[in-house]
CSV table of C-alpha atoms (C1' of nucleotides) in Angstrom, one decimal:
chain,number,residue,atom,x,y,z
A,1,UNK,CA,0.0,10.4,-6.9
A,2,UNK,CA,-2.4,9.0,-4.6
A,3,UNK,CA,-2.5,5.4,-5.1
A,4,UNK,CA,-4.7,2.9,-3.9
A,5,UNK,CA,-5.3,3.7,0.1
A,6,UNK,CA,-5.3,7.4,-0.8
A,7,UNK,CA,-8.3,7.0,-3.7
A,8,UNK,CA,-9.9,4.7,-1.3
A,9,UNK,CA,-10.0,7.2,1.4
A,10,UNK,CA,-11.0,10.2,-0.9
A,11,UNK,CA,-13.8,7.5,-2.5
A,12,UNK,CA,-15.4,6.8,1.2
A,13,UNK,CA,-15.1,10.5,2.1
A,14,UNK,CA,-17.0,11.4,-0.8
A,15,UNK,CA,-19.6,8.5,-0.3
A,16,UNK,CA,-20.2,9.9,3.1
A,17,UNK,CA,-20.8,13.7,2.4
A,18,UNK,CA,-21.9,14.1,-1.1
A,19,UNK,CA,-24.0,10.6,-1.7
A,20,UNK,CA,-27.3,12.1,-2.9
A,21,UNK,CA,-26.0,15.7,-3.4
A,22,UNK,CA,-26.8,17.2,-6.9
A,23,UNK,CA,-24.6,19.0,-9.0
A,24,UNK,CA,-26.4,22.5,-9.7
A,25,UNK,CA,-23.3,24.2,-11.7
A,26,UNK,CA,-19.9,22.8,-13.0
A,27,UNK,CA,-16.8,25.4,-13.9
A,28,UNK,CA,-13.7,24.1,-15.6
A,29,UNK,CA,-10.5,26.0,-15.2
A,30,UNK,CA,-8.1,24.0,-16.9
A,31,UNK,CA,-9.7,22.5,-20.5
A,32,UNK,CA,-7.5,19.5,-20.2
A,33,UNK,CA,-8.4,18.3,-17.2
A,34,UNK,CA,-11.7,16.9,-18.8
A,35,UNK,CA,-10.4,13.9,-21.1
A,36,UNK,CA,-11.7,12.4,-24.2
A,37,UNK,CA,-14.6,11.8,-24.8
A,38,UNK,CA,-16.4,15.2,-23.7
A,39,UNK,CA,-15.1,18.6,-24.6
A,40,UNK,CA,-15.3,20.7,-21.5
A,41,UNK,CA,-18.5,22.6,-22.5
A,42,UNK,CA,-20.5,19.4,-23.1
A,43,UNK,CA,-19.3,17.5,-20.0
A,44,UNK,CA,-20.4,20.6,-17.9
A,45,UNK,CA,-23.6,20.7,-20.0
A,46,UNK,CA,-24.2,16.8,-19.5
A,47,UNK,CA,-23.0,16.9,-15.9
A,48,UNK,CA,-25.2,19.7,-14.6
A,49,UNK,CA,-28.6,18.8,-12.9
A,50,UNK,CA,-26.9,15.2,-11.9
A,51,UNK,CA,-27.5,13.5,-8.8
A,52,UNK,CA,-24.4,11.6,-7.0
A,53,UNK,CA,-25.9,8.3,-6.3
A,54,UNK,CA,-22.6,6.3,-4.7
A,55,UNK,CA,-19.1,7.0,-4.9
A,56,UNK,CA,-16.4,4.3,-4.9
A,57,UNK,CA,-13.1,3.3,-6.3
A,58,UNK,CA,-11.3,1.2,-9.4
A,59,UNK,CA,-7.7,1.0,-9.3
A,60,UNK,CA,-6.4,4.5,-8.8
A,61,UNK,CA,-9.5,6.2,-9.8
A,62,UNK,CA,-12.4,7.5,-8.2
A,63,UNK,CA,-16.1,6.8,-9.5
A,64,UNK,CA,-18.6,8.8,-9.1
A,65,UNK,CA,-22.1,6.8,-10.2
A,66,UNK,CA,-24.7,9.1,-11.0
A,67,UNK,CA,-28.4,8.2,-10.3
A,68,UNK,CA,-29.2,7.9,-14.0
A,69,UNK,CA,-26.3,5.2,-14.4
A,70,UNK,CA,-23.7,7.4,-15.7
A,71,UNK,CA,-20.1,7.3,-14.1
A,72,UNK,CA,-18.2,10.4,-13.6
A,73,UNK,CA,-14.4,9.1,-13.3
A,74,UNK,CA,-11.6,11.0,-11.5
A,75,UNK,CA,-7.8,10.0,-12.1
A,76,UNK,CA,-6.2,11.9,-9.8
A,77,UNK,CA,-2.6,10.7,-11.2
A,78,UNK,CA,0.5,12.9,-9.3
A,79,UNK,CA,-1.2,15.7,-7.2
A,80,UNK,CA,-5.1,15.5,-7.7
A,81,UNK,CA,-7.4,16.3,-4.8
A,82,UNK,CA,-11.3,15.8,-4.6
A,83,UNK,CA,-12.1,18.2,-1.7
A,84,UNK,CA,-15.4,19.1,-0.3
A,85,UNK,CA,-15.8,22.9,0.9
A,86,UNK,CA,-18.6,25.2,2.3
A,87,UNK,CA,-19.3,27.7,-0.6
A,88,UNK,CA,-17.4,30.4,1.0
A,89,UNK,CA,-14.4,28.9,1.3
A,90,UNK,CA,-11.4,30.8,0.2
A,91,UNK,CA,-10.6,30.8,-3.6
A,92,UNK,CA,-7.7,27.9,-4.2
A,93,UNK,CA,-5.7,28.9,-7.5
A,94,UNK,CA,-5.1,25.1,-8.0
A,95,UNK,CA,-8.8,24.2,-8.3
A,96,UNK,CA,-8.9,22.9,-12.2
A,97,UNK,CA,-12.8,21.9,-11.8
A,98,UNK,CA,-15.0,23.4,-9.4
A,99,UNK,CA,-18.6,21.5,-9.0
A,100,UNK,CA,-21.2,23.5,-7.2
A,101,UNK,CA,-23.5,21.3,-5.2
A,102,UNK,CA,-27.0,22.2,-4.9
A,103,UNK,CA,-27.1,22.4,-1.2
A,104,UNK,CA,-24.5,25.2,-1.1
A,105,UNK,CA,-21.3,22.9,-0.7
A,106,UNK,CA,-18.5,22.5,-3.5
A,107,UNK,CA,-16.7,19.9,-4.5
A,108,UNK,CA,-13.5,20.9,-6.0
A,109,UNK,CA,-10.9,18.9,-8.1
A,110,UNK,CA,-7.6,20.6,-7.2
A,111,UNK,CA,-4.7,19.7,-9.4
A,112,UNK,CA,-1.4,21.5,-9.1
A,113,UNK,CA,0.6,19.7,-12.0
A,114,UNK,CA,-2.4,18.9,-14.0
A,115,UNK,CA,-1.8,15.2,-15.1
A,116,UNK,CA,-5.3,14.2,-13.6
A,117,UNK,CA,-8.4,13.9,-15.9
A,118,UNK,CA,-11.8,13.7,-15.2
A,119,UNK,CA,-14.3,11.5,-18.0
A,120,UNK,CA,-18.1,11.2,-17.9
A,121,UNK,CA,-19.1,7.8,-19.2
A,122,UNK,CA,-22.6,6.0,-20.0
A,123,UNK,CA,-23.2,3.2,-17.4
A,124,UNK,CA,-22.4,-0.3,-18.6
A,125,UNK,CA,-21.0,-2.5,-15.5
A,126,UNK,CA,-17.3,-2.4,-14.4
A,127,UNK,CA,-16.2,-5.7,-15.0
A,128,UNK,CA,-12.5,-6.3,-15.0
A,129,UNK,CA,-12.1,-8.2,-18.2
A,130,UNK,CA,-8.1,-8.6,-17.6
A,131,UNK,CA,-6.3,-7.9,-21.1
A,132,UNK,CA,-3.0,-7.1,-21.7
A,133,UNK,CA,-1.2,-4.0,-21.7
A,134,UNK,CA,-2.5,-2.5,-24.7
A,135,UNK,CA,-6.3,-3.6,-24.3
A,136,UNK,CA,-7.2,-0.2,-22.5
A,137,UNK,CA,-5.2,2.2,-24.9
A,138,UNK,CA,-6.2,0.9,-27.7
A,139,UNK,CA,-10.2,0.9,-26.8
A,140,UNK,CA,-10.0,4.3,-25.3
A,141,UNK,CA,-8.2,5.8,-27.8
A,142,UNK,CA,-10.3,5.0,-30.7
A,143,UNK,CA,-12.1,8.1,-30.6
A,144,UNK,CA,-15.8,7.9,-30.7
A,145,UNK,CA,-18.4,8.8,-27.6
A,146,UNK,CA,-19.6,4.8,-27.1
A,147,UNK,CA,-17.7,3.6,-24.7
A,148,UNK,CA,-18.6,1.8,-21.6
A,149,UNK,CA,-17.5,2.2,-18.3
A,150,UNK,CA,-16.2,-1.3,-18.2
A,151,UNK,CA,-14.2,-0.8,-21.1
A,152,UNK,CA,-12.3,2.0,-19.4
A,153,UNK,CA,-10.8,-0.4,-16.9
A,154,UNK,CA,-10.7,-3.4,-19.4
A,155,UNK,CA,-6.8,-3.5,-19.0
A,156,UNK,CA,-6.5,-3.4,-15.5
A,157,UNK,CA,-5.2,-6.3,-13.5
A,158,UNK,CA,-6.9,-7.6,-10.3
A,159,UNK,CA,-8.0,-5.7,-6.9
A,160,UNK,CA,-5.6,-6.9,-4.4
A,161,UNK,CA,-8.1,-6.3,-1.7
A,162,UNK,CA,-11.0,-8.0,-3.3
A,163,UNK,CA,-11.7,-11.5,-1.8
A,164,UNK,CA,-11.2,-13.2,-5.3
A,165,UNK,CA,-7.2,-12.1,-5.5
A,166,UNK,CA,-6.2,-15.1,-3.4
A,167,UNK,CA,-2.1,-16.0,-3.1
A,168,UNK,CA,-3.0,-18.9,-5.7
A,169,UNK,CA,-3.9,-16.5,-8.3
A,170,UNK,CA,-1.4,-14.3,-7.6
A,171,UNK,CA,1.3,-17.1,-8.1
A,172,UNK,CA,-0.3,-17.9,-11.0
A,173,UNK,CA,0.0,-14.4,-12.9
A,174,UNK,CA,3.3,-13.9,-11.0
A,175,UNK,CA,4.8,-17.3,-12.1
A,176,UNK,CA,5.0,-16.8,-16.0
A,177,UNK,CA,6.7,-13.3,-15.9
A,178,UNK,CA,10.6,-12.7,-15.7
A,179,UNK,CA,10.1,-9.1,-14.9
A,180,UNK,CA,12.0,-7.5,-11.9
A,181,UNK,CA,9.2,-7.3,-8.9
A,182,UNK,CA,9.4,-3.7,-8.8
A,183,UNK,CA,8.3,-3.2,-12.0
A,184,UNK,CA,5.5,-5.7,-12.2
A,185,UNK,CA,3.9,-4.2,-8.9
A,186,UNK,CA,3.7,-0.8,-10.6
A,187,UNK,CA,2.2,-2.4,-13.9
A,188,UNK,CA,-1.4,-1.5,-13.5
A,189,UNK,CA,-2.2,-4.1,-15.9
A,190,UNK,CA,-0.7,-6.8,-13.7
A,191,UNK,CA,-2.1,-5.8,-10.4
A,192,UNK,CA,-4.3,-2.6,-10.0
A,193,UNK,CA,-3.8,0.1,-7.6
A,194,UNK,CA,-0.3,-0.4,-6.1
A,195,UNK,CA,2.5,2.5,-6.8
A,196,UNK,CA,5.8,3.7,-5.7
A,197,UNK,CA,5.1,3.8,-2.2
A,198,UNK,CA,3.4,0.3,-1.6
A,199,UNK,CA,5.4,-1.4,-3.8
A,200,UNK,CA,8.6,-0.5,-2.0
A,201,UNK,CA,6.8,-1.0,1.4
A,202,UNK,CA,5.2,-4.5,0.1
A,203,UNK,CA,9.0,-5.8,-1.3
A,204,UNK,CA,10.6,-4.8,2.2
A,205,UNK,CA,7.9,-6.4,4.5
A,206,UNK,CA,8.1,-9.8,2.2
A,207,UNK,CA,11.7,-9.4,2.3
A,208,UNK,CA,12.3,-9.6,-1.6
A,209,UNK,CA,14.9,-7.3,-3.6
A,210,UNK,CA,13.1,-5.3,-5.9
A,211,UNK,CA,15.2,-6.6,-8.7
A,212,UNK,CA,14.5,-10.1,-8.2
A,213,UNK,CA,12.3,-11.7,-11.0
A,214,UNK,CA,8.9,-12.9,-10.7
A,215,UNK,CA,9.7,-16.4,-11.8
A,216,UNK,CA,12.4,-16.5,-9.7
A,217,UNK,CA,10.3,-16.9,-6.4
A,218,UNK,CA,9.6,-19.9,-4.7
A,219,UNK,CA,5.8,-20.3,-2.7
A,220,UNK,CA,7.0,-18.8,0.3
A,221,UNK,CA,8.2,-15.8,-1.5
A,222,UNK,CA,5.0,-15.5,-3.4
A,223,UNK,CA,2.8,-16.0,-0.2
A,224,UNK,CA,4.7,-13.5,1.8
A,225,UNK,CA,4.5,-10.9,-1.1
A,226,UNK,CA,0.8,-11.8,-1.6
A,227,UNK,CA,0.1,-10.8,2.5
A,228,UNK,CA,2.5,-8.0,2.3
A,229,UNK,CA,0.7,-6.4,-0.7
A,230,UNK,CA,-2.6,-6.4,0.8
A,231,UNK,CA,-1.3,-5.6,4.6
A,232,UNK,CA,0.7,-2.5,3.5
A,233,UNK,CA,-2.8,-1.1,1.3
A,234,UNK,CA,-5.1,-2.1,4.4
A,235,UNK,CA,-3.0,-0.3,6.8
A,236,UNK,CA,-2.6,2.9,4.2
A,237,UNK,CA,-6.5,2.9,4.4
A,238,UNK,CA,-6.8,2.5,8.2
A,239,UNK,CA,-4.2,5.7,8.3
A,240,UNK,CA,-6.1,7.5,5.6
A,241,UNK,CA,-3.0,7.5,3.2
A,242,UNK,CA,0.3,8.6,3.1
A,243,UNK,CA,0.7,12.3,2.6
A,244,UNK,CA,4.2,13.9,1.3
A,245,UNK,CA,3.4,17.0,-0.5
A,246,UNK,CA,-0.1,17.3,-2.2
A,247,UNK,CA,-2.2,14.4,-1.5
A,248,UNK,CA,-5.2,15.3,1.1
A,249,UNK,CA,-8.5,13.3,2.1
A,250,UNK,CA,-11.8,14.9,0.8
A,251,UNK,CA,-11.9,16.8,3.9
A,252,UNK,CA,-8.8,18.5,3.1
A,253,UNK,CA,-6.8,16.9,5.8
A,254,UNK,CA,-3.5,15.4,5.5
A,255,UNK,CA,-3.1,11.1,5.7
A,256,UNK,CA,-1.3,9.8,8.6
A,257,UNK,CA,0.5,6.8,6.9
A,258,UNK,CA,3.5,8.4,5.5
A,259,UNK,CA,5.4,8.5,9.0
A,260,UNK,CA,4.5,4.9,9.5
A,261,UNK,CA,6.4,3.6,6.4
A,262,UNK,CA,9.5,1.3,6.6
A,263,UNK,CA,11.4,2.6,3.6
A,264,UNK,CA,10.0,4.8,1.2
A,265,UNK,CA,11.8,8.0,1.3
A,266,UNK,CA,13.9,6.9,4.5
A,267,UNK,CA,17.2,6.6,2.3
A,268,UNK,CA,20.2,6.3,4.7
A,269,UNK,CA,17.9,5.8,7.8
A,270,UNK,CA,17.8,2.7,9.7
A,271,UNK,CA,16.0,-0.1,8.7
A,272,UNK,CA,13.5,-1.0,11.2
A,273,UNK,CA,14.2,-4.6,11.2
A,274,UNK,CA,17.7,-4.8,11.2
A,275,UNK,CA,19.3,-1.5,11.7
A,276,UNK,CA,21.3,-0.9,8.1
A,277,UNK,CA,20.5,2.3,6.5
A,278,UNK,CA,18.1,1.9,3.7
A,279,UNK,CA,19.2,2.3,0.0
A,280,UNK,CA,17.7,4.1,-3.0
A,281,UNK,CA,18.1,2.7,-6.5
A,282,UNK,CA,16.4,3.6,-9.5
A,283,UNK,CA,14.2,0.7,-11.2
A,284,UNK,CA,12.5,1.4,-14.0
A,285,UNK,CA,12.9,5.1,-13.7
A,286,UNK,CA,11.4,5.0,-10.2
A,287,UNK,CA,12.9,5.7,-7.2
A,288,UNK,CA,13.3,2.6,-5.2
A,289,UNK,CA,14.0,2.2,-1.3
A,290,UNK,CA,14.9,-1.0,0.0
A,291,UNK,CA,17.0,-2.9,3.1
A,292,UNK,CA,20.3,-3.9,1.6
A,293,UNK,CA,20.6,-6.8,4.1
A,294,UNK,CA,16.6,-7.7,4.9
A,295,UNK,CA,16.0,-7.8,1.1
A,296,UNK,CA,19.2,-9.7,-0.3
A,297,UNK,CA,20.0,-9.2,-4.2
A,298,UNK,CA,19.3,-11.7,-6.3
A,299,UNK,CA,22.1,-13.7,-7.3
A,300,UNK,CA,23.8,-12.4,-10.7
A,301,UNK,CA,23.0,-8.8,-9.9
A,302,UNK,CA,24.9,-6.0,-8.9
A,303,UNK,CA,23.7,-3.2,-7.3
A,304,UNK,CA,26.8,-1.6,-6.1
B,1,DA,C1',6.4,-9.1,-23.3
B,2,DC,C1',9.7,-5.8,-22.1
B,3,DG,C1',12.5,-1.9,-21.0
B,4,DC,C1',13.6,2.4,-22.2
B,5,DC,C1',12.1,7.0,-23.5
B,6,DT,C1',9.3,11.4,-23.9
B,7,DA,C1',5.5,14.0,-22.5
B,8,DC,C1',2.2,16.0,-19.8
B,9,DC,C1',3.1,20.2,-15.5
B,10,DT,C1',4.4,22.9,-11.3
B,11,DG,C1',6.6,23.4,-7.0
B,12,DC,C1',10.3,22.4,-3.9
B,13,DT,C1',14.7,21.0,-2.4
B,14,DT,C1',19.6,21.3,-3.1
B,15,DG,C1',23.7,22.5,-4.5
B,16,DC,C1',27.0,25.6,-6.6
C,1,DT,C1',20.8,35.6,-2.5
C,2,DG,C1',19.9,33.8,-7.0
C,3,DC,C1',19.9,30.6,-10.4
C,4,DA,C1',19.8,25.7,-12.3
C,5,DA,C1',19.5,21.4,-11.9
C,6,DG,C1',16.8,17.4,-9.9
C,7,DC,C1',13.0,15.3,-7.9
C,8,DA,C1',8.2,14.2,-6.8
C,9,DG,C1',2.9,9.5,-5.5
C,10,DG,C1',1.1,8.3,-12.6
C,11,DT,C1',0.5,6.9,-16.8
C,12,DA,C1',0.0,7.1,-22.4
C,13,DG,C1',2.3,6.3,-26.3
C,14,DG,C1',6.0,5.3,-29.4
C,15,DC,C1',10.4,2.9,-30.4
C,16,DG,C1',13.4,-1.0,-30.5
DNA sequence: ACGCCTACCTGCTTGC
DNA sequence: TGCAAGCAGGTAGGCG
C-alpha cells in the first residue's frame, strides 16, 4: 500500500483541494469498504451535509476532520486511492465510494483489491498512547459505537517524522527487542507508517542486514538506522511517493519515488554503492531486498 | 513477545 | 495462445 510518504502526499493534496468543501452526497458501491462501527447506510446518512475542515495523516491512515469534530478515516491498505475529479470525469469501475462535493467536484475512493476501509468516528483527540500489539484490536473489535478517534490509533507506535522521535527514544524501543529488524520496522505498534518499501530502503541506507536483531545493534547502528528511516520517508514525501502499480496522489498522478529507490524491487541489479547484485529473500512472508556486501549478514545466520 | 498461517481481493506477470 | 501459479505497497486475527 501506500506507506507513510504516499499517504502524506494524498493528505496534503486533499488539504489543499478539499478543505472547506461540503459533502453533498455519498454513494457506497462496495459495502465492506465501510468499516465498523457504521453500517453503510448510516455512514452515508451521517456524512451528508458535513464540511471537511482539515485533512492530515496518522500512520498510514488519511484523516478527514469534519467541522463538527468527527473524523473520517481512510485506510488505503494495498491499492486504495483518494482522487479528486470534476463531476463529469469518466466513471471508474474501481470507485468503491464516491463523495459528491457541493461545489460539483467528486472525491473518489478507488480500490482495486477492496482491502481499504473507511470509518466515521466521534472526535476526542488523537493522542498516541502506545500500547502493545493487541491494544488496538481489542478495543476496536468490541462492537459498540462508542469509540473515540484516539482509540483507533492507540496501538500504534510513534510517528517517525515527529520531533519527539529521537535517536534516544528509538534506541530505547529497539534495545529491548529480539526481533529481526525487517519485522520490527513493519510492525505498526513499534513504529508507525513504515511499510515494505521504506523498511528495505532504510536498512540499505543504514547498512544493516534485515535479519539482524534489534538487540544486536550498537549505538552507531541505531543512530544510522534512525537517520535512515527519517531520510527515506522524507525523500519519499518530496518525490510524492513511489508508484509501482496503483498508487497515485489525489491529483491522480503517479509519484516519482519508485525510480529513486536503492533496493526495493531491484533484485539482481547492481547496488548503487558497491555494484554487487541486490538480493531478494523472504522475511516474515514479505519480500525483502538488500545488498549482500553493504549489509553484512548477522553472525550465525545462513542466507545462502 | 514473537513467528507463522490464513483471510481479505483483483490484476498483472511469468513460465510451461 | 491459453492457463495456472506466483506475486503485489497492508493488516487483522488465530494458534503455538
